[in-house]
mmCIF file of C-alpha atoms and ligand atoms in Angstrom:
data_model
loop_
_atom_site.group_PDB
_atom_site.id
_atom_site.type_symbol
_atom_site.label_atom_id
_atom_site.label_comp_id
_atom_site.label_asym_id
_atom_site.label_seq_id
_atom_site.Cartn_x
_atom_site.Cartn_y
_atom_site.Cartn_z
ATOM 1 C CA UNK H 3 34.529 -48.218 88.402
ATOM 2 C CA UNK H 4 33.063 -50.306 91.132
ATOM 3 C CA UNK H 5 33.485 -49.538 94.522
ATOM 4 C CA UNK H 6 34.273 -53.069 96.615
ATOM 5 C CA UNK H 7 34.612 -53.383 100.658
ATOM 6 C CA UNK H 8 37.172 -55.988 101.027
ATOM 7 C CA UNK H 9 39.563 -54.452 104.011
ATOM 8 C CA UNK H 10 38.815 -51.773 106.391
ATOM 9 C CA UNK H 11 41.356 -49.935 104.708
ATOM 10 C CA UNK H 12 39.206 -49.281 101.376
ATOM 11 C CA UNK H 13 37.275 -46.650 103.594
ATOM 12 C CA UNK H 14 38.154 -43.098 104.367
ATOM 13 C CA UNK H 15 37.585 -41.836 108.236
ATOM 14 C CA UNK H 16 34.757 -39.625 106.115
ATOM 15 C CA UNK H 17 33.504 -42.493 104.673
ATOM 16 C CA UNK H 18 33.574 -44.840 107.566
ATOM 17 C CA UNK H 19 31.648 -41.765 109.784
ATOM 18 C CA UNK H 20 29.254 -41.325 107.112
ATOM 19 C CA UNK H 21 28.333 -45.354 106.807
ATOM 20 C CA UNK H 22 28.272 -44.920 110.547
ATOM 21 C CA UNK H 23 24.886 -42.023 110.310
ATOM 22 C CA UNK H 24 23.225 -43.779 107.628
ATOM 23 C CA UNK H 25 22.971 -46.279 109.765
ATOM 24 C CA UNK H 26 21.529 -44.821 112.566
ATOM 25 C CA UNK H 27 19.034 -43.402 110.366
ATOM 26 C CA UNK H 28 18.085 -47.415 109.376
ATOM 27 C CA UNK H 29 18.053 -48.191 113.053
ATOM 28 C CA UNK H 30 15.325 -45.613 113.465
ATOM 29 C CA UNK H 31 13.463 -46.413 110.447
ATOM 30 C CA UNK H 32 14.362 -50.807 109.251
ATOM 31 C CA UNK H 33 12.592 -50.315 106.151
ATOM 32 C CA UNK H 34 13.219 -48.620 102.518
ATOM 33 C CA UNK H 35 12.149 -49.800 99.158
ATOM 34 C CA UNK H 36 15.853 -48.178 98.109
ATOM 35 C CA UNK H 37 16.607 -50.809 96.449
ATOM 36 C CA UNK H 38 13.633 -52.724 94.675
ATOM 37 C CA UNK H 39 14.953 -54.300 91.402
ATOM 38 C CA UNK H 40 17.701 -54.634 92.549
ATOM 39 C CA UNK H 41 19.394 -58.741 93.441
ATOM 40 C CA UNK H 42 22.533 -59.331 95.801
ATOM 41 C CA UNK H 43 24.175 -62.560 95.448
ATOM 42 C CA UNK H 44 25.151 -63.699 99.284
ATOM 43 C CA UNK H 45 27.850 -66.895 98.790
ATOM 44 C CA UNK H 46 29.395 -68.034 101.876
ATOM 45 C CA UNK H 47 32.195 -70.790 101.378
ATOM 46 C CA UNK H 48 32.554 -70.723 105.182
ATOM 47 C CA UNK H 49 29.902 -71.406 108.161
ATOM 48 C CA UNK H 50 27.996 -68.244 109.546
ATOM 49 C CA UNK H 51 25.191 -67.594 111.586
ATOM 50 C CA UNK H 52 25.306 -63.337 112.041
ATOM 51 C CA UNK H 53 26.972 -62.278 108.749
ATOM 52 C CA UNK H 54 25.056 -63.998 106.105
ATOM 53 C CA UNK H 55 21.452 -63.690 108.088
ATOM 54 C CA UNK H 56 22.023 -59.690 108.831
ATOM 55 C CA UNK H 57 23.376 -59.350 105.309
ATOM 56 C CA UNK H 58 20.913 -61.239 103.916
ATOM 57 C CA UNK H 59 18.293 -59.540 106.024
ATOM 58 C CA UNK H 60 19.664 -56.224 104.945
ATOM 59 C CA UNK H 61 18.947 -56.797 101.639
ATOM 60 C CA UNK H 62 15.594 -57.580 102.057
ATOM 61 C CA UNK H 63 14.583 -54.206 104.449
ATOM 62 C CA UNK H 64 15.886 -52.531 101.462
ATOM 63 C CA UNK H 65 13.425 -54.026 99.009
ATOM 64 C CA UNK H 66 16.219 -56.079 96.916
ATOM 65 C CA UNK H 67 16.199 -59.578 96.429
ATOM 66 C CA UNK H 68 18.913 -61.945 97.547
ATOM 67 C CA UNK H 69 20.198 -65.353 96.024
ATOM 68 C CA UNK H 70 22.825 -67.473 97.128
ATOM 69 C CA UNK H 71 24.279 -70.569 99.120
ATOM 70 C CA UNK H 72 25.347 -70.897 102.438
ATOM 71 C CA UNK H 73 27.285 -74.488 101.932
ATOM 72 C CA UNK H 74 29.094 -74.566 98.617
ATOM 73 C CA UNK H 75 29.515 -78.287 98.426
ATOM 74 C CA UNK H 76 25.882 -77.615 96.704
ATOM 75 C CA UNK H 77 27.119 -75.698 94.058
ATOM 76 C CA UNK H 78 29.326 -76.427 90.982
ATOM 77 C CA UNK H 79 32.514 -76.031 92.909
ATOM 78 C CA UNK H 80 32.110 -79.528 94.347
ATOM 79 C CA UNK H 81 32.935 -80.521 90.845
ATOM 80 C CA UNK H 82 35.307 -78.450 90.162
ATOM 81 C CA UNK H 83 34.739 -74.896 89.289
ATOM 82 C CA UNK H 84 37.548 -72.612 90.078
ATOM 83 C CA UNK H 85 36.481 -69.262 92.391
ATOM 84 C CA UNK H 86 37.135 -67.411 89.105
ATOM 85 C CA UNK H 87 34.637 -68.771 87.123
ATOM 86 C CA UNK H 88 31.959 -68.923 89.826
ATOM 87 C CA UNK H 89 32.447 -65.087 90.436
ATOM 88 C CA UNK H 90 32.550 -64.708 86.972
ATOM 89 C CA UNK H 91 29.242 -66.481 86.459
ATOM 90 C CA UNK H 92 27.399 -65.224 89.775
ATOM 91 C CA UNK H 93 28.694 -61.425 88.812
ATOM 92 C CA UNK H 94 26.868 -61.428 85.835
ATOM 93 C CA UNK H 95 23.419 -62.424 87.291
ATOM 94 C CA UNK H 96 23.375 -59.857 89.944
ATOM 95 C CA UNK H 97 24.117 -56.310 91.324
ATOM 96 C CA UNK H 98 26.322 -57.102 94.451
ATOM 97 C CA UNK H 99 28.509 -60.143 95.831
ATOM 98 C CA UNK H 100 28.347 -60.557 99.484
ATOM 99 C CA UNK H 101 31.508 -63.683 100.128
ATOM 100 C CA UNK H 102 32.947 -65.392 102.669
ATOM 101 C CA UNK H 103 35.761 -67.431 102.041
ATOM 102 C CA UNK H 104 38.524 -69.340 104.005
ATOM 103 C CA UNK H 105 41.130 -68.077 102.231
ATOM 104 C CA UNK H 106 43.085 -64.868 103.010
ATOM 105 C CA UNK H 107 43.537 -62.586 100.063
ATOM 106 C CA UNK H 108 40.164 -64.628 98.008
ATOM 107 C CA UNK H 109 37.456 -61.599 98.223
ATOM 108 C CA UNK H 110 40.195 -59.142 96.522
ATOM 109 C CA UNK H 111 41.068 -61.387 93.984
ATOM 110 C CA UNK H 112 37.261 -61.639 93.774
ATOM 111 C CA UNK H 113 36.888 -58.029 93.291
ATOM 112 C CA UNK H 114 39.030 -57.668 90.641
ATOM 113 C CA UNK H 115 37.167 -60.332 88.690
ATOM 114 C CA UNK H 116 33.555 -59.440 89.458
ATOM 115 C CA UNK H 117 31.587 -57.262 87.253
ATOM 116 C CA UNK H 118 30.146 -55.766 90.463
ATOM 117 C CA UNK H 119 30.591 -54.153 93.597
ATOM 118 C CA UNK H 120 32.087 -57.177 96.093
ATOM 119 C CA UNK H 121 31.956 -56.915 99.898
ATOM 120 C CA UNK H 122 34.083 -59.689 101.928
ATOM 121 C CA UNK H 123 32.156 -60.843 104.590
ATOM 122 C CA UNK H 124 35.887 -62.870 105.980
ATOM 123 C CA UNK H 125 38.509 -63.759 104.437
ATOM 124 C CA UNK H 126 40.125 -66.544 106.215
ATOM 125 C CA UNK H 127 42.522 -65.193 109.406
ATOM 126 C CA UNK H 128 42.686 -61.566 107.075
ATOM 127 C CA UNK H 129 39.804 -59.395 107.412
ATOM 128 C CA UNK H 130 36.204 -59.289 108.295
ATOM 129 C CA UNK H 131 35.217 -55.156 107.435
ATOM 130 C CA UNK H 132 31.838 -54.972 107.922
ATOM 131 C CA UNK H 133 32.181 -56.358 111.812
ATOM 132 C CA UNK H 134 34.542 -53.897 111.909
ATOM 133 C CA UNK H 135 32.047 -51.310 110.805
ATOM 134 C CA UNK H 136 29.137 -52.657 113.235
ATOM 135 C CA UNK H 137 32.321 -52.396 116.404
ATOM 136 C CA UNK H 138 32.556 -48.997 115.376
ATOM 137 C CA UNK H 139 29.335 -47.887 115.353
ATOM 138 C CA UNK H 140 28.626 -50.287 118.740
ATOM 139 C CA UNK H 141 31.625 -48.069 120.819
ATOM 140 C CA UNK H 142 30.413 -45.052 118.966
ATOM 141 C CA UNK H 143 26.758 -46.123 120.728
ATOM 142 C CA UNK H 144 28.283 -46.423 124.248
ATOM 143 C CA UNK H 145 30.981 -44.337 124.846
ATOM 144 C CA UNK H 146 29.419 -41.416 122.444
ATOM 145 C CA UNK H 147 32.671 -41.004 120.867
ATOM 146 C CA UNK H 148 35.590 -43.049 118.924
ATOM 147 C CA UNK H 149 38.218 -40.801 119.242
ATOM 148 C CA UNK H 150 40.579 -41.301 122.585
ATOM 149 C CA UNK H 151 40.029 -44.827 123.754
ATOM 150 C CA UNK H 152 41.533 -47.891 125.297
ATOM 151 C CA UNK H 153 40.767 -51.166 123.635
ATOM 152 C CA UNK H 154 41.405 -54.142 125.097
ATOM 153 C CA UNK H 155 41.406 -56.765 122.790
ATOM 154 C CA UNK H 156 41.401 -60.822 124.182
ATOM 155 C CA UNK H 157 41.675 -64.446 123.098
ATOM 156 C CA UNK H 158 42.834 -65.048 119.762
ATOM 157 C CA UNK H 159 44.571 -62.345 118.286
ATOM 158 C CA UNK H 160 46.513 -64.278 115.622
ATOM 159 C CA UNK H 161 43.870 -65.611 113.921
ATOM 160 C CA UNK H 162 41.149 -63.229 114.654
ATOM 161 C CA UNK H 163 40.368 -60.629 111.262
ATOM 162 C CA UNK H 164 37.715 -58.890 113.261
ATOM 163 C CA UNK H 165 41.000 -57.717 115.336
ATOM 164 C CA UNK H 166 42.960 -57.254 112.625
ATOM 165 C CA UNK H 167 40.358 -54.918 110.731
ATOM 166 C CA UNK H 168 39.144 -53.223 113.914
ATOM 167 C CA UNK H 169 42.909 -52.230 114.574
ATOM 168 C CA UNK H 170 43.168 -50.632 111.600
ATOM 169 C CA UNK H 171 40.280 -48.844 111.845
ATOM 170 C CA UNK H 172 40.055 -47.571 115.222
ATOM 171 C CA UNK H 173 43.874 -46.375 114.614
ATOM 172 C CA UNK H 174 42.075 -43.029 112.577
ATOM 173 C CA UNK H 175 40.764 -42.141 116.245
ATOM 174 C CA UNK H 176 44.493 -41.733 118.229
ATOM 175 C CA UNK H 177 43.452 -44.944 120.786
ATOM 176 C CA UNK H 178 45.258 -46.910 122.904
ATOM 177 C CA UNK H 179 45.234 -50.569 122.680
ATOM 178 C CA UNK H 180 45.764 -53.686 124.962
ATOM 179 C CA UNK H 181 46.661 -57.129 123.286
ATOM 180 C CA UNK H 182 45.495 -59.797 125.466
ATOM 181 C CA UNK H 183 46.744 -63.421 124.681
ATOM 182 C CA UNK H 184 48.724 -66.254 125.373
ATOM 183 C CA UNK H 185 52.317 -66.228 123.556
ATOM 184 C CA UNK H 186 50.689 -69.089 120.897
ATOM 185 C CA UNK H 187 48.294 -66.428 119.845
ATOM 186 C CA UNK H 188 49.219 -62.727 120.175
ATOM 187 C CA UNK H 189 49.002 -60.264 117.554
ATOM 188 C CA UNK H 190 51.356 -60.908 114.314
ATOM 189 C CA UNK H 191 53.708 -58.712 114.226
ATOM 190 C CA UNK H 192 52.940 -56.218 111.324
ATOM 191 C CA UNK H 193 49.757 -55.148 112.958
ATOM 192 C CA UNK H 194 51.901 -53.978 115.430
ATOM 193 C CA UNK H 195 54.274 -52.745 112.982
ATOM 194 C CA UNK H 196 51.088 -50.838 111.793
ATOM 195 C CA UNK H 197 50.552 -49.021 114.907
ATOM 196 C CA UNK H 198 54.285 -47.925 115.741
ATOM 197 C CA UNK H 199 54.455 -46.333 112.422
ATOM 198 C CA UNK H 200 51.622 -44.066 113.426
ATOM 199 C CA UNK H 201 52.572 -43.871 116.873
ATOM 200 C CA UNK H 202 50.000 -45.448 118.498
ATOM 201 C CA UNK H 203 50.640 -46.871 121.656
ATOM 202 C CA UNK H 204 49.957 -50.751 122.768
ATOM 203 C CA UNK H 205 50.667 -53.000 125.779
ATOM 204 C CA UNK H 206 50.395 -57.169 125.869
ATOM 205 C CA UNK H 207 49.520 -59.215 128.429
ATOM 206 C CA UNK H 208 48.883 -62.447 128.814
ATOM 207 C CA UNK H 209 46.785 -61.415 131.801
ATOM 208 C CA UNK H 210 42.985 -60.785 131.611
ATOM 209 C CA UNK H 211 42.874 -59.153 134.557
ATOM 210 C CA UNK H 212 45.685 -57.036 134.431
ATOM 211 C CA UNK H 213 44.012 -54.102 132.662
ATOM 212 C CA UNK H 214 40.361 -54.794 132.842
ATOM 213 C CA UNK H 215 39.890 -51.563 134.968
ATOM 214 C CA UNK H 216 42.003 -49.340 132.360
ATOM 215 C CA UNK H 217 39.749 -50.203 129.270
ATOM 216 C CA UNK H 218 36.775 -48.609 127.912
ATOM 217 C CA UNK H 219 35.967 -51.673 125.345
ATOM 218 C CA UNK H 220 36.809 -55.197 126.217
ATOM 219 C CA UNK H 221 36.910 -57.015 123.074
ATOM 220 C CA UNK H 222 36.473 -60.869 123.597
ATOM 221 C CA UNK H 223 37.237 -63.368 120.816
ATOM 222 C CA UNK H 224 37.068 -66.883 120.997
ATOM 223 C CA UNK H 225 39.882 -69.112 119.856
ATOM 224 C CA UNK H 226 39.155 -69.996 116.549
ATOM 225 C CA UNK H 227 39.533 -74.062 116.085
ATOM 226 C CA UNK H 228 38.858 -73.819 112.008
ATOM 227 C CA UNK H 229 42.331 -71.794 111.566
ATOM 228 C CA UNK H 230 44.664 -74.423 113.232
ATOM 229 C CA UNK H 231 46.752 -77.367 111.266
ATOM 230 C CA UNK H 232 47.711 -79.111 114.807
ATOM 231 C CA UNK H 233 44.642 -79.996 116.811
ATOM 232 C CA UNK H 234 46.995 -80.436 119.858
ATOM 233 C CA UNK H 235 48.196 -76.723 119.221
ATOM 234 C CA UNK H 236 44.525 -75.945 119.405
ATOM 235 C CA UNK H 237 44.055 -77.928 122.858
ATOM 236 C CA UNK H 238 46.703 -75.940 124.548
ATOM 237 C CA UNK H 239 45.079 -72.774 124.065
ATOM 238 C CA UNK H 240 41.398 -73.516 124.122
ATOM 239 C CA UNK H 241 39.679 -71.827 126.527
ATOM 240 C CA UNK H 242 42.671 -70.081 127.817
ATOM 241 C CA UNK H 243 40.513 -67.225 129.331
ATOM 242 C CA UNK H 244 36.967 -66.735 130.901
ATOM 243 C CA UNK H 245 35.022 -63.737 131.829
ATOM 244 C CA UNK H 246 33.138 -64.095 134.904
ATOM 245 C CA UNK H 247 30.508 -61.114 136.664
ATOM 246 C CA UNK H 248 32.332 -61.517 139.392
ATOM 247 C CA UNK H 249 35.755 -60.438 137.737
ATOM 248 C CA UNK H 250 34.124 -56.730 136.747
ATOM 249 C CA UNK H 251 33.677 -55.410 140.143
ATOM 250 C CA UNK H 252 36.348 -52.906 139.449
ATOM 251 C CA UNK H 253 36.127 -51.701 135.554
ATOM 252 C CA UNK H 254 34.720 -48.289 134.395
ATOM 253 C CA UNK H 255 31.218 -47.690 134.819
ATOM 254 C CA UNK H 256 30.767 -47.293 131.371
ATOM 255 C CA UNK H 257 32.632 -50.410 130.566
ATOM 256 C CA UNK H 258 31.280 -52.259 127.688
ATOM 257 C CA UNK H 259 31.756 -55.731 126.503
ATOM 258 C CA UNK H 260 31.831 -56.589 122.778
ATOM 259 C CA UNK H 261 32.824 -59.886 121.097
ATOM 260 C CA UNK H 262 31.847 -60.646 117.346
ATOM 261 C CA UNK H 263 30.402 -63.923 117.817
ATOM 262 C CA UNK H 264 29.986 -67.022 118.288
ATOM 263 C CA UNK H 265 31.041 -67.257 121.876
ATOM 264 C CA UNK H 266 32.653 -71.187 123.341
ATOM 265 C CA UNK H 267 33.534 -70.496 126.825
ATOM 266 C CA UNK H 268 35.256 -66.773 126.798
ATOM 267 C CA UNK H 269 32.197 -64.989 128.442
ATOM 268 C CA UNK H 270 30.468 -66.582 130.973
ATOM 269 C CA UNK H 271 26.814 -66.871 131.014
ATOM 270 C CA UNK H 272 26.639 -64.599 134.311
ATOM 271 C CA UNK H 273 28.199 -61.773 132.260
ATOM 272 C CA UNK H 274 24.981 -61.262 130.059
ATOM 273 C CA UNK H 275 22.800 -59.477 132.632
ATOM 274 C CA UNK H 276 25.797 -57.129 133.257
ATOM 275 C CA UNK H 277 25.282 -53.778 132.682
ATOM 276 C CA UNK H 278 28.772 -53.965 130.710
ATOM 277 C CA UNK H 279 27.471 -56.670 128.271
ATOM 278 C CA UNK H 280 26.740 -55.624 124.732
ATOM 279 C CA UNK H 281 27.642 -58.337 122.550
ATOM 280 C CA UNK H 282 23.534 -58.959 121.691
ATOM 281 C CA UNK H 283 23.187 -55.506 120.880
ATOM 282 C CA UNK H 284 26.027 -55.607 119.164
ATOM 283 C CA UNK H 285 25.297 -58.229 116.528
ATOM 284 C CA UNK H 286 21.901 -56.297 116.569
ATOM 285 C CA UNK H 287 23.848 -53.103 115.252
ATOM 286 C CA UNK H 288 25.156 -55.453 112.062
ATOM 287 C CA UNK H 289 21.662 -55.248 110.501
ATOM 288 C CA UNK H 290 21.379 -51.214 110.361
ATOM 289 C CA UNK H 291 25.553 -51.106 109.365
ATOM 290 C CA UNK H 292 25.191 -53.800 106.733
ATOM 291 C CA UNK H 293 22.202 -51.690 105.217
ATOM 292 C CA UNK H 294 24.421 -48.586 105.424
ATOM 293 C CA UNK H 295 27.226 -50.610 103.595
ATOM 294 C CA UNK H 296 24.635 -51.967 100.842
ATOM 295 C CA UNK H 297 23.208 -48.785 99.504
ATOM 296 C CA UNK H 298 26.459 -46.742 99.588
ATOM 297 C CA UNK H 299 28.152 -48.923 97.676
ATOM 298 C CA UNK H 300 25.309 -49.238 95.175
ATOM 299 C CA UNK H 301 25.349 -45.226 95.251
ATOM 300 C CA UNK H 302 21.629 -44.640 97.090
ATOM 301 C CA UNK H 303 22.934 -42.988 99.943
HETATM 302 N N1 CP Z 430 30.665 -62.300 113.820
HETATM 303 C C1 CP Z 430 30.546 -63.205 112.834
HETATM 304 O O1 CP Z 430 31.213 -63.123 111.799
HETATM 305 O O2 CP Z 430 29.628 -64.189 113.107
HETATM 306 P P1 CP Z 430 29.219 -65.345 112.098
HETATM 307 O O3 CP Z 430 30.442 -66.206 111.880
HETATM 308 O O4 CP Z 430 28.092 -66.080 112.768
HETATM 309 O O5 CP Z 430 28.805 -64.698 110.815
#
């Protein structure tokens, strides 16, 4: 049977460390011929800058070949075509799906349709795995360890699946966790109903400041305009916090900013030459994860 990455949660702690040293051996050494003959299908329903180039890029330092969209109102569904049918169709051209999709719950349902291996690149508000994978192996670059840590997570925490799948994830490594956001968008209740069934502690704030000089990661997000119905619920929350150099005077030396990407007005410019910013390096890290994720699935490494 086909082995799909659609939630965090479809990944051991071995398999999540072992996808995390593959991929430092890729960041040593960007190119393999792994996977010549081989052709990933990358389909992205949804806009994307990071995901679908470092995917699509991943396939290519493997020696695949990579087809796709990137705006579906090009494609067949503009007239019509149900998801199931175009998964159907795409699944039997090609070796992989790579999807993003607005809606939560549509790269599972995906999954169990496709002929092939399916990774979900975001699914709506639900969950965006392979970020979560390229976080991981970003704190494991910094602090040199995951296990122990307080994570401060900031912005939108309702909508935001990289915090939802990072949760999850970083719960394997007994953390501590912060939940930063305004009452309109803190973090739904059964992630936290997650945590207290492991025991994992959590505080919330609606304060940045408050625990900026507790935290190990501080994990920005930007409020996410795409997921709201009311555009005047959106206006009330919109840039509700801002990250300015002068604001870090006091955090742990080895303090590191990460935030998945695209940035509004969260992180101010002055941040970047920081010795706590990361976020570049960060979206750098997706190219040597997403390779990691690629060839395990497909059963080369
Ligand atoms: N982090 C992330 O998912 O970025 P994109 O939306 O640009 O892919």
């Amino acid at each position: 049977m086909n082995k799909s990455l659609i939630s965090i949660q479809d990944f051991s702690k071995d398999e999540i460390l072992h996808i995390l040293e593959v991929a430092k051996e890729f960041e040593k050494n960007r190119t393999s011929r792994i996977l010549e003959g081989k052709v990933i299908a990358c389909i992205f329903f949804e806009p994307s800058t990071r995901t679908r180039l470092s995917f699509e890029t991943a396939v290519n330092r493997l020696g695949a070949k990579v087809i796709g969209f990137s705006d579906a109102s090009n494609t067949s569904v503009s007239k019509g075509e149900t998801l199931k049918d175009t998964i159907k169709m795409v699944s039997n051209y090609v070796d992989m799906i790579i999807m993003r999709h607005p809606l939560e719950g549509s790269s599972r349902y995906a999954s169990e349709i496709s002929s092939v291996p399916v990774v979900n690149a975001g699914d709506g508000a639900n969950q965006h795995p392979s970020q979560t994978l390229l976080d991981l192996y970003s704190i494991m670059q910094t602090q040199g360890r995951l296990d122990g840590l307080t994570i401060d997570m900031v912005g939108d925490l309702k909508y935001g699946r990289t915090t939802h799948s990072l949760l999850q994830a970083m719960s394997l490594f007994n953390p501590e966790f912060v939940f930063t956001a305004p009452e309109e968008l803190k973090m739904p209740g059964e992630y936290k109903d997650f945590l207290k069934d492991r025991g994992i502690k959590y505080s919330e704030t609606t304060s940045l400041e408050e625990y900026l000089d507790v935290c190990d990661i501080l994990y920005m997000t930007r409020v996410q305009q795409e997921r709201f119905t009311d555009p005047m619920e959106y206006e009330k929350v919109k840039g509700v916090y801002r990250l300015h150099a002068s604001m870090l005077s006091g955090v742990k030396e080895n303090m590191k900013i990460l935030h998945p990407l695209p940035r509004v007005s969260e992180i101010d410019q002055d941040v970047d030459d920081t010795p706590h910013a990361y976020y570049f390096k960060q979206a750098e890290n997706g190219l040597y994860v997403r390779m990691a994720i690629i060839s395990y699935l497909l059963g080369y490494r």
